[in-house]
PDB file of C-alpha atoms in Angstrom:
ATOM      1  CA  MET A   1      19.206  24.775 -27.453  1.00 54.00           C
ATOM      2  CA  GLY A   2      19.989  21.247 -27.002  1.00 83.00           C
ATOM      3  CA  VAL A   3      22.611  19.098 -28.464  1.00 90.00           C
ATOM      4  CA  ALA A   4      21.482  17.316 -31.524  1.00 95.00           C
ATOM      5  CA  ILE A   5      22.881  13.656 -31.658  1.00 96.00           C
ATOM      6  CA  ARG A   6      22.577  10.498 -33.862  1.00 97.00           C
ATOM      7  CA  VAL A   7      23.736   7.140 -34.197  1.00 97.00           C
ATOM      8  CA  ALA A   8      27.216   6.773 -35.718  1.00 97.00           C
ATOM      9  CA  GLY A   9      27.289   4.187 -38.514  1.00 97.00           C
ATOM     10  CA  THR A  10      30.703   2.383 -40.145  1.00 96.00           C
ATOM     11  CA  ASP A  11      30.751   5.467 -42.096  1.00 97.00           C
ATOM     12  CA  ASP A  12      31.896   7.255 -39.118  1.00 98.00           C
ATOM     13  CA  ARG A  13      34.623   5.080 -38.047  1.00 98.00           C
ATOM     14  CA  GLU A  14      38.088   7.309 -38.809  1.00 98.00           C
ATOM     15  CA  LEU A  15      35.860  10.052 -37.787  1.00 97.00           C
ATOM     16  CA  ILE A  16      35.042   8.473 -34.188  1.00 98.00           C
ATOM     17  CA  VAL A  17      38.861   6.949 -34.165  1.00 98.00           C
ATOM     18  CA  ARG A  18      40.176  10.964 -34.893  1.00 98.00           C
ATOM     19  CA  LEU A  19      37.889  12.228 -32.173  1.00 98.00           C
ATOM     20  CA  LEU A  20      38.835   9.795 -29.527  1.00 98.00           C
ATOM     21  CA  ASP A  21      42.682   9.824 -30.299  1.00 98.00           C
ATOM     22  CA  GLU A  22      42.631  13.716 -29.998  1.00 97.00           C
ATOM     23  CA  ALA A  23      40.414  13.757 -26.871  1.00 96.00           C
ATOM     24  CA  PHE A  24      42.686  11.254 -24.893  1.00 96.00           C
ATOM     25  CA  GLN A  25      45.911  12.421 -25.945  1.00 96.00           C
ATOM     26  CA  ASP A  26      46.373  13.686 -22.654  1.00 94.00           C
ATOM     27  CA  ASP A  27      44.331  11.574 -20.317  1.00 95.00           C
ATOM     28  CA  PRO A  28      46.184   9.950 -17.526  1.00 95.00           C
ATOM     29  CA  VAL A  29      45.570   6.467 -18.115  1.00 96.00           C
ATOM     30  CA  SER A  30      46.244   7.164 -22.115  1.00 97.00           C
ATOM     31  CA  GLY A  31      49.323   8.157 -20.862  1.00 97.00           C
ATOM     32  CA  TRP A  32      50.429   5.077 -18.702  1.00 97.00           C
ATOM     33  CA  VAL A  33      49.602   2.494 -21.548  1.00 97.00           C
ATOM     34  CA  PHE A  34      51.856   4.755 -24.249  1.00 98.00           C
ATOM     35  CA  PRO A  35      54.249   6.659 -22.013  1.00 96.00           C
ATOM     36  CA  GLY A  36      56.050   9.672 -23.927  1.00 95.00           C
ATOM     37  CA  GLU A  37      54.250  12.014 -26.067  1.00 95.00           C
ATOM     38  CA  GLU A  38      55.799  11.177 -29.083  1.00 96.00           C
ATOM     39  CA  TYR A  39      55.035   7.652 -28.815  1.00 97.00           C
ATOM     40  CA  ARG A  40      52.023   8.403 -27.897  1.00 97.00           C
ATOM     41  CA  ARG A  41      51.166  10.620 -30.892  1.00 97.00           C
ATOM     42  CA  THR A  42      52.175   7.981 -33.111  1.00 96.00           C
ATOM     43  CA  THR A  43      50.171   4.970 -31.449  1.00 97.00           C
ATOM     44  CA  HIS A  44      47.658   5.929 -29.432  1.00 98.00           C
ATOM     45  CA  HIS A  45      45.176   5.984 -32.495  1.00 97.00           C
ATOM     46  CA  ARG A  46      45.696   2.183 -32.970  1.00 97.00           C
ATOM     47  CA  LEU A  47      43.987   1.299 -29.298  1.00 97.00           C
ATOM     48  CA  MET A  48      40.795   3.905 -30.322  1.00 97.00           C
ATOM     49  CA  ALA A  49      40.465   2.143 -33.448  1.00 97.00           C
ATOM     50  CA  ALA A  50      40.500  -1.111 -31.734  1.00 96.00           C
ATOM     51  CA  PHE A  51      37.680   0.121 -29.120  1.00 96.00           C
ATOM     52  CA  THR A  52      35.720   2.060 -32.049  1.00 97.00           C
ATOM     53  CA  ASP A  53      35.279  -1.380 -34.016  1.00 96.00           C
ATOM     54  CA  ILE A  54      34.428  -3.504 -31.126  1.00 95.00           C
ATOM     55  CA  VAL A  55      31.504  -0.922 -29.999  1.00 97.00           C
ATOM     56  CA  LEU A  56      30.370  -0.409 -33.986  1.00 97.00           C
ATOM     57  CA  ALA A  57      30.022  -4.633 -34.431  1.00 96.00           C
ATOM     58  CA  GLU A  58      28.683  -5.059 -30.791  1.00 95.00           C
ATOM     59  CA  GLY A  59      27.424  -1.670 -29.234  1.00 96.00           C
ATOM     60  CA  ARG A  60      26.001   1.622 -29.963  1.00 97.00           C
ATOM     61  CA  ILE A  61      28.487   4.880 -30.623  1.00 98.00           C
ATOM     62  CA  ASP A  62      26.327   8.486 -30.166  1.00 98.00           C
ATOM     63  CA  VAL A  63      27.749  11.579 -32.163  1.00 98.00           C
ATOM     64  CA  THR A  64      26.349  14.945 -31.895  1.00 97.00           C
ATOM     65  CA  GLU A  65      25.867  15.983 -35.077  1.00 95.00           C
ATOM     66  CA  ASP A  66      28.705  18.713 -35.205  1.00 95.00           C
ATOM     67  CA  CYS A  67      31.084  15.726 -34.609  1.00 95.00           C
ATOM     68  CA  SER A  68      32.457  17.575 -31.693  1.00 97.00           C
ATOM     69  CA  ALA A  69      31.899  14.723 -29.086  1.00 98.00           C
ATOM     70  CA  CYS A  70      30.784  10.867 -28.965  1.00 98.00           C
ATOM     71  CA  ALA A  71      29.943   8.194 -26.659  1.00 98.00           C
ATOM     72  CA  LEU A  72      30.924   4.651 -26.709  1.00 98.00           C
ATOM     73  CA  TRP A  73      27.939   2.259 -25.254  1.00 98.00           C
ATOM     74  CA  LEU A  74      27.902  -1.600 -24.724  1.00 96.00           C
ATOM     75  CA  SER A  75      24.733  -3.279 -23.421  1.00 95.00           C
ATOM     76  CA  VAL A  76      26.072  -6.190 -20.702  1.00 94.00           C
ATOM     77  CA  PRO A  77      23.893  -8.884 -20.162  1.00 93.00           C
ATOM     78  CA  ALA A  78      23.146 -10.379 -16.582  1.00 87.00           C
ATOM     79  CA  ASP A  79      25.365 -13.495 -15.979  1.00 76.00           C
ATOM     80  CA  GLY A  80      24.185 -14.996 -12.571  1.00 37.00           C
ATOM     81  CA  HIS A  81      27.331 -13.402 -10.307  1.00 37.00           C
ATOM     82  CA  GLU A  82      26.279 -10.558  -7.629  1.00 38.00           C
ATOM     83  CA  GLY A  83      26.248  -6.877  -8.858  1.00 37.00           C
ATOM     84  CA  PRO A  84      27.352  -4.091  -7.061  1.00 37.00           C
ATOM     85  CA  ASP A  85      24.649  -3.332  -4.614  1.00 37.00           C
ATOM     86  CA  GLU A  86      25.302  -6.556  -3.382  1.00 35.00           C
ATOM     87  CA  GLY A  87      28.978  -5.849  -2.982  1.00 31.00           C
ATOM     88  CA  GLY A  88      30.253  -8.076  -5.457  1.00 30.00           C
ATOM     89  CA  SER A  89      32.588  -7.540  -8.648  1.00 28.00           C
ATOM     90  CA  ALA A  90      33.723 -10.472 -10.233  1.00 27.00           C
ATOM     91  CA  ALA A  91      35.638 -10.923 -13.622  1.00 29.00           C
ATOM     92  CA  ALA A  92      33.548  -9.031 -16.586  1.00 35.00           C
ATOM     93  CA  PRO A  93      30.171 -10.914 -18.206  1.00 34.00           C
ATOM     94  CA  GLU A  94      30.255 -12.034 -21.634  1.00 38.00           C
ATOM     95  CA  GLY A  95      30.388  -8.824 -23.845  1.00 41.00           C
ATOM     96  CA  ALA A  96      31.717  -6.431 -20.981  1.00 43.00           C
ATOM     97  CA  GLY A  97      33.977  -4.285 -22.979  1.00 42.00           C
ATOM     98  CA  GLY A  98      34.196  -6.587 -25.585  1.00 43.00           C
ATOM     99  CA  LEU A  99      37.517  -7.526 -23.690  1.00 46.00           C
ATOM    100  CA  GLU A 100      36.270 -11.053 -22.020  1.00 48.00           C
ATOM    101  CA  GLY A 101      38.869 -13.708 -21.223  1.00 50.00           C
ATOM    102  CA  ALA A 102      42.966 -13.785 -21.048  1.00 60.00           C
ATOM    103  CA  ASP A 103      42.741 -14.697 -25.308  1.00 82.00           C
ATOM    104  CA  GLU A 104      40.776 -10.900 -25.916  1.00 86.00           C
ATOM    105  CA  ALA A 105      43.574  -9.440 -24.202  1.00 89.00           C
ATOM    106  CA  VAL A 106      46.146 -11.053 -25.963  1.00 93.00           C
ATOM    107  CA  ARG A 107      44.635 -10.302 -29.421  1.00 92.00           C
ATOM    108  CA  MET A 108      44.164  -6.645 -28.205  1.00 93.00           C
ATOM    109  CA  ARG A 109      47.741  -6.433 -27.478  1.00 95.00           C
ATOM    110  CA  GLU A 110      48.537  -8.227 -30.712  1.00 95.00           C
ATOM    111  CA  ALA A 111      46.495  -5.824 -32.697  1.00 94.00           C
ATOM    112  CA  VAL A 112      47.197  -2.509 -31.509  1.00 96.00           C
ATOM    113  CA  ASP A 113      50.844  -2.526 -30.494  1.00 96.00           C
ATOM    114  CA  PRO A 114      52.538  -6.222 -29.880  1.00 96.00           C
ATOM    115  CA  ALA A 115      55.648  -5.073 -27.851  1.00 96.00           C
ATOM    116  CA  ASN A 116      53.463  -2.963 -25.315  1.00 97.00           C
ATOM    117  CA  PRO A 117      52.555  -5.217 -22.334  1.00 96.00           C
ATOM    118  CA  ARG A 118      50.389  -2.321 -20.832  1.00 97.00           C
ATOM    119  CA  VAL A 119      47.799  -2.724 -23.917  1.00 96.00           C
ATOM    120  CA  GLU A 120      46.928  -6.390 -22.664  1.00 94.00           C
ATOM    121  CA  GLU A 121      47.249  -5.430 -18.946  1.00 94.00           C
ATOM    122  CA  ILE A 122      44.711  -2.798 -19.424  1.00 94.00           C
ATOM    123  CA  ALA A 123      42.130  -4.977 -21.269  1.00 92.00           C
ATOM    124  CA  ARG A 124      42.580  -7.563 -18.396  1.00 92.00           C
ATOM    125  CA  LEU A 125      42.184  -5.159 -15.296  1.00 92.00           C
ATOM    126  CA  LEU A 126      38.969  -3.447 -16.996  1.00 91.00           C
ATOM    127  CA  ALA A 127      37.648  -7.144 -17.617  1.00 90.00           C
ATOM    128  CA  GLU A 128      38.388  -8.465 -14.524  1.00 89.00           C
ATOM    129  CA  SER A 129      36.888  -5.729 -12.480  1.00 89.00           C
ATOM    130  CA  HIS A 130      33.671  -5.234 -14.197  1.00 91.00           C
ATOM    131  CA  PRO A 131      30.882  -5.867 -12.074  1.00 91.00           C
ATOM    132  CA  ALA A 132      28.717  -8.567 -12.950  1.00 88.00           C
ATOM    133  CA  GLY A 133      25.119 -10.106 -11.691  1.00 90.00           C
ATOM    134  CA  ARG A 134      22.730  -7.333 -13.080  1.00 93.00           C
ATOM    135  CA  ALA A 135      22.021  -6.562 -16.772  1.00 95.00           C
ATOM    136  CA  HIS A 136      23.267  -2.808 -17.505  1.00 96.00           C
ATOM    137  CA  GLU A 137      24.564   0.030 -19.967  1.00 97.00           C
ATOM    138  CA  TYR A 138      28.785   0.287 -19.866  1.00 97.00           C
ATOM    139  CA  LEU A 139      29.625   3.800 -20.974  1.00 97.00           C
ATOM    140  CA  TRP A 140      33.167   2.612 -22.125  1.00 96.00           C
ATOM    141  CA  MET A 141      34.575   6.173 -23.747  1.00 95.00           C
ATOM    142  CA  VAL A 142      33.037   9.690 -23.828  1.00 97.00           C
ATOM    143  CA  GLY A 143      35.257  11.843 -26.188  1.00 96.00           C
ATOM    144  CA  VAL A 144      35.135  15.858 -26.411  1.00 97.00           C
ATOM    145  CA  ALA A 145      37.101  17.112 -29.007  1.00 97.00           C
ATOM    146  CA  PRO A 146      39.724  19.743 -26.493  1.00 95.00           C
ATOM    147  CA  GLU A 147      38.692  22.871 -28.221  1.00 95.00           C
ATOM    148  CA  ARG A 148      34.968  21.811 -26.992  1.00 95.00           C
ATOM    149  CA  GLN A 149      35.713  20.349 -24.028  1.00 93.00           C
ATOM    150  CA  GLY A 150      33.697  22.288 -20.941  1.00 91.00           C
ATOM    151  CA  GLU A 151      30.591  23.106 -23.396  1.00 94.00           C
ATOM    152  CA  GLY A 152      28.303  20.237 -21.888  1.00 94.00           C
ATOM    153  CA  LEU A 153      28.648  18.091 -24.620  1.00 96.00           C
ATOM    154  CA  GLY A 154      29.734  14.984 -22.934  1.00 95.00           C
ATOM    155  CA  GLY A 155      26.823  15.145 -20.269  1.00 95.00           C
ATOM    156  CA  ALA A 156      24.441  15.628 -22.814  1.00 96.00           C
ATOM    157  CA  LEU A 157      25.883  12.420 -24.807  1.00 97.00           C
ATOM    158  CA  ILE A 158      25.511  10.624 -21.074  1.00 97.00           C
ATOM    159  CA  ARG A 159      22.296  11.813 -20.326  1.00 96.00           C
ATOM    160  CA  HIS A 160      21.009  10.562 -24.012  1.00 95.00           C
ATOM    161  CA  VAL A 161      21.423   7.135 -22.927  1.00 97.00           C
ATOM    162  CA  LEU A 162      20.581   7.335 -18.960  1.00 97.00           C
ATOM    163  CA  ASP A 163      17.451   8.984 -19.574  1.00 96.00           C
ATOM    164  CA  ARG A 164      16.130   5.344 -21.749  1.00 94.00           C
ATOM    165  CA  CYS A 165      18.113   3.469 -18.773  1.00 97.00           C
ATOM    166  CA  ASP A 166      15.551   5.407 -16.344  1.00 97.00           C
ATOM    167  CA  ARG A 167      12.665   4.628 -18.710  1.00 95.00           C
ATOM    168  CA  LYS A 168      13.859   0.845 -19.085  1.00 95.00           C
ATOM    169  CA  GLY A 169      14.909   0.335 -15.360  1.00 96.00           C
ATOM    170  CA  LEU A 170      18.440  -0.454 -16.272  1.00 96.00           C
ATOM    171  CA  PRO A 171      21.374   0.621 -14.047  1.00 97.00           C
ATOM    172  CA  ALA A 172      24.800   2.094 -15.686  1.00 98.00           C
ATOM    173  CA  TYR A 173      28.465   1.574 -15.217  1.00 97.00           C
ATOM    174  CA  LEU A 174      31.389   3.366 -16.426  1.00 97.00           C
ATOM    175  CA  GLU A 175      35.122   3.777 -14.665  1.00 97.00           C
ATOM    176  CA  ALA A 176      36.279   7.307 -14.361  1.00 96.00           C
ATOM    177  CA  SER A 177      40.051   7.929 -15.313  1.00 92.00           C
ATOM    178  CA  SER A 178      40.079  11.313 -13.170  1.00 90.00           C
ATOM    179  CA  THR A 179      39.126  12.774 -10.029  1.00 88.00           C
ATOM    180  CA  ARG A 180      37.534  16.102 -12.229  1.00 88.00           C
ATOM    181  CA  SER A 181      35.679  13.679 -14.165  1.00 91.00           C
ATOM    182  CA  THR A 182      34.366  11.696 -11.317  1.00 94.00           C
ATOM    183  CA  LYS A 183      32.358  15.016 -10.074  1.00 92.00           C
ATOM    184  CA  LEU A 184      30.681  15.052 -13.736  1.00 91.00           C
ATOM    185  CA  TYR A 185      29.603  11.651 -13.297  1.00 96.00           C
ATOM    186  CA  GLU A 186      28.294  12.233  -9.710  1.00 97.00           C
ATOM    187  CA  ARG A 187      25.995  15.306 -11.077  1.00 95.00           C
ATOM    188  CA  LEU A 188      24.551  12.524 -13.451  1.00 96.00           C
ATOM    189  CA  GLY A 189      23.782  10.137 -10.897  1.00 97.00           C
ATOM    190  CA  PHE A 190      26.919   7.511 -10.913  1.00 98.00           C
ATOM    191  CA  THR A 191      28.650   6.864  -7.485  1.00 97.00           C
ATOM    192  CA  PHE A 192      31.820   5.344  -6.861  1.00 97.00           C
ATOM    193  CA  THR A 193      32.068   1.692  -5.856  1.00 95.00           C
ATOM    194  CA  GLY A 194      33.868   1.906  -3.320  1.00 94.00           C
ATOM    195  CA  ARG A 195      37.176   0.361  -4.756  1.00 93.00           C
ATOM    196  CA  THR A 196      39.599   1.576  -7.123  1.00 95.00           C
ATOM    197  CA  LEU A 197      41.209   0.393 -10.004  1.00 95.00           C
ATOM    198  CA  ASP A 198      44.972   1.001  -9.568  1.00 94.00           C
ATOM    199  CA  LEU A 199      47.057   0.502 -12.628  1.00 95.00           C
ATOM    200  CA  PRO A 200      50.502  -1.093 -11.541  1.00 93.00           C
ATOM    201  CA  ASP A 201      53.023   2.311 -11.242  1.00 93.00           C
ATOM    202  CA  GLY A 202      50.243   4.497 -12.728  1.00 94.00           C
ATOM    203  CA  PRO A 203      47.046   6.229 -12.628  1.00 95.00           C
ATOM    204  CA  ARG A 204      44.063   5.388 -10.361  1.00 96.00           C
ATOM    205  CA  MET A 205      40.649   4.814 -11.956  1.00 97.00           C
ATOM    206  CA  TRP A 206      36.919   5.197 -10.208  1.00 97.00           C
ATOM    207  CA  PRO A 207      34.668   2.455 -10.849  1.00 97.00           C
ATOM    208  CA  MET A 208      31.083   4.164 -10.774  1.00 97.00           C
ATOM    209  CA  TRP A 209      27.372   2.949 -11.005  1.00 98.00           C
ATOM    210  CA  ARG A 210      24.109   4.144 -11.294  1.00 98.00           C
ATOM    211  CA  GLU A 211      20.962   2.990 -10.704  1.00 97.00           C
ATOM    212  CA  PRO A 212      17.994   4.296 -12.649  1.00 97.00           C
ATOM    213  CA  LEU A 213      15.972   6.691 -11.357  1.00 92.00           C
ATOM    214  CA  THR A 214      12.744   4.664 -11.818  1.00 72.00           C
ATOM    215  CA  ASP A 215      12.553   0.481 -11.582  1.00 51.00           C
ATOM    216  CA  PRO A 216       9.324  -0.084 -13.389  1.00 49.00           C
ATOM    217  CA  ALA A 217       8.360  -4.170 -13.398  1.00 47.00           C
ATOM    218  CA  PRO A 218      10.782  -5.874 -16.002  1.00 49.00           C
ATOM    219  CA  THR A 219       9.823  -6.325 -19.610  1.00 45.00           C
ATOM    220  CA  ALA A 220      10.794  -7.807 -22.538  1.00 42.00           C
ATOM    221  CA  ASP A 221      12.242  -4.546 -23.615  1.00 42.00           C
ATOM    222  CA  ALA A 222      14.390  -4.539 -20.404  1.00 40.00           C
ATOM    223  CA  ALA A 223      16.223  -7.013 -21.305  1.00 38.00           C
ATOM    224  CA  ARG A 224      17.401  -5.436 -25.204  1.00 42.00           C
ATOM    225  CA  PRO A 225      20.058  -3.528 -25.948  1.00 42.00           C
ATOM    226  CA  LEU A 226      19.084   0.105 -25.869  1.00 47.00           C
ATOM    227  CA  GLY A 227      19.684   0.676 -29.716  1.00 43.00           C
ATOM    228  CA  SER A 228      17.353  -2.109 -30.179  1.00 37.00           C
TER     229      SER A 228
END
């Protein structure tokens, strides 16, 4: 039996924030941004809320019908720089992660945890390392409730969008936060871009890119967000 998936709306905001908070409490990147279990338990949800608000406003959140998993996607336009297949990685194009520019990173820190410079630092690093030059779908986060992990829900959510990427000839991009998750993404067709994102005195992330399985001639639809 397949996994039933729907598009989340603003009424689902608290559900998505709670799901992401639970799913990423033990994630190495979350542990770096919010060191200390008690600190993370009381503060981490604010960052998940900021991410959720950005994607609800600018992108698309898919959620399983049983509300046990969700995936946050943004449609990133091309901006003239060379892409990963050309060896390039420049500052994030407008709209990449909703974190473009120094001001956005500062605002993120001030909104989430004003005294924590790592909130601003992770925002800057992700924006600066984001590939540019080709329109693509950006998988910002995929979260699965801890008690449901290992059931294939995350893969089902990702394939739900990748199937449409293939039909429209769009590549996709993400940053894996563990070697374990890179294995899942590789099975879905993503490949490591060749340069890790190393957080200062912290964990490593693996930027990954996926070319569409088919490459039809460009159409008007190819430039439109997948949710349109």
